Amino acid sequence: MRDWIRLATKRSIVVRGVICSSIVGTILIAINQGDVIWNGNLEIRHAAKIGLTYMVPYIVSTVSSVGALRNVSQ
C-alpha cells in the first residue's frame, strides 16, 4: 500500500491526472451540467456533482498510471 501511495503521489503521475481530469472533466460537465450552468440555475447539489465529475477522471488516470508503473517494474 505504501508503494502504491508513493507512486500515486509522484509529480509526473499527479500532473498527468490533473491534465486528464481538466480535459475529460470539463467535457463531461459541459455535457451533463451545461444547461444548468448556461441558464444560471447552479445549486449546491450541482457543485457537488461538478466536483465529483473532476475527481473521477483524476482517480482513473492515477490508478491506471500506478498500475502501469507497477507492471513495468515487475
C-alpha positions as a Python dict, from the first residue, in 0.01 Angstrom:
ca = {
    (1, 'M'): (0, 0, 0),
    (2, 'R'): (282, 241, 83),
    (3, 'D'): (442, 168, -252),
    (4, 'W'): (112, 243, -427),
    (5, 'I'): (75, 576, -245),
    (6, 'R'): (438, 665, -317),
    (7, 'L'): (379, 609, -688),
    (8, 'A'): (41, 785, -687),
    (9, 'T'): (194, 1098, -536),
    (10, 'K'): (484, 1121, -783),
    (11, 'R'): (484, 1458, -957),
    (12, 'S'): (451, 1307, -1306),
    (13, 'I'): (150, 1097, -1204),
    (14, 'V'): (-22, 1390, -1032),
    (15, 'V'): (37, 1621, -1329),
    (16, 'R'): (-95, 1358, -1572),
    (17, 'G'): (-404, 1311, -1356),
    (18, 'V'): (-471, 1684, -1332),
    (19, 'I'): (-438, 1730, -1708),
    (20, 'C'): (-664, 1432, -1777),
    (21, 'S'): (-917, 1549, -1520),
    (22, 'S'): (-918, 1902, -1658),
    (23, 'I'): (-988, 1789, -2012),
    (24, 'V'): (-1225, 1498, -1952),
    (25, 'G'): (-1398, 1661, -1655),
    (26, 'T'): (-1469, 1980, -1846),
    (27, 'I'): (-1615, 1786, -2139),
    (28, 'L'): (-1835, 1579, -1906),
    (29, 'I'): (-1952, 1888, -1718),
    (30, 'A'): (-2042, 2058, -2046),
    (31, 'I'): (-2245, 1752, -2144),
    (32, 'N'): (-2408, 1678, -1808),
    (33, 'Q'): (-2439, 2017, -1638),
    (34, 'G'): (-2406, 2260, -1928),
    (35, 'D'): (-2774, 2356, -1941),
    (36, 'V'): (-2784, 2424, -1568),
    (37, 'I'): (-2473, 2642, -1585),
    (38, 'W'): (-2588, 2819, -1902),
    (39, 'N'): (-2930, 2903, -1752),
    (40, 'G'): (-2776, 3024, -1425),
    (41, 'N'): (-2955, 2762, -1214),
    (42, 'L'): (-2643, 2629, -1043),
    (43, 'E'): (-2716, 2499, -692),
    (44, 'I'): (-2507, 2332, -422),
    (45, 'R'): (-2605, 1985, -541),
    (46, 'H'): (-2476, 2074, -888),
    (47, 'A'): (-2148, 2198, -742),
    (48, 'A'): (-2104, 1863, -567),
    (49, 'K'): (-2166, 1680, -895),
    (50, 'I'): (-1914, 1903, -1070),
    (51, 'G'): (-1653, 1825, -806),
    (52, 'L'): (-1713, 1453, -842),
    (53, 'T'): (-1704, 1484, -1220),
    (54, 'Y'): (-1349, 1620, -1196),
    (55, 'M'): (-1245, 1361, -936),
    (56, 'V'): (-1341, 1053, -1137),
    (57, 'P'): (-1104, 1105, -1434),
    (58, 'Y'): (-825, 1200, -1192),
    (59, 'I'): (-873, 877, -998),
    (60, 'V'): (-896, 666, -1315),
    (61, 'S'): (-580, 824, -1456),
    (62, 'T'): (-391, 779, -1129),
    (63, 'V'): (-495, 416, -1081),
    (64, 'S'): (-405, 335, -1443),
    (65, 'S'): (-68, 509, -1423),
    (66, 'V'): (27, 342, -1096),
    (67, 'G'): (-81, 4, -1232),
    (68, 'A'): (129, 53, -1544),
    (69, 'L'): (435, 154, -1341),
    (70, 'R'): (396, -145, -1112),
    (71, 'N'): (367, -383, -1409),
    (72, 'V'): (680, -239, -1570),
    (73, 'S'): (884, -276, -1251),
    (74, 'Q'): (792, -643, -1206),
}
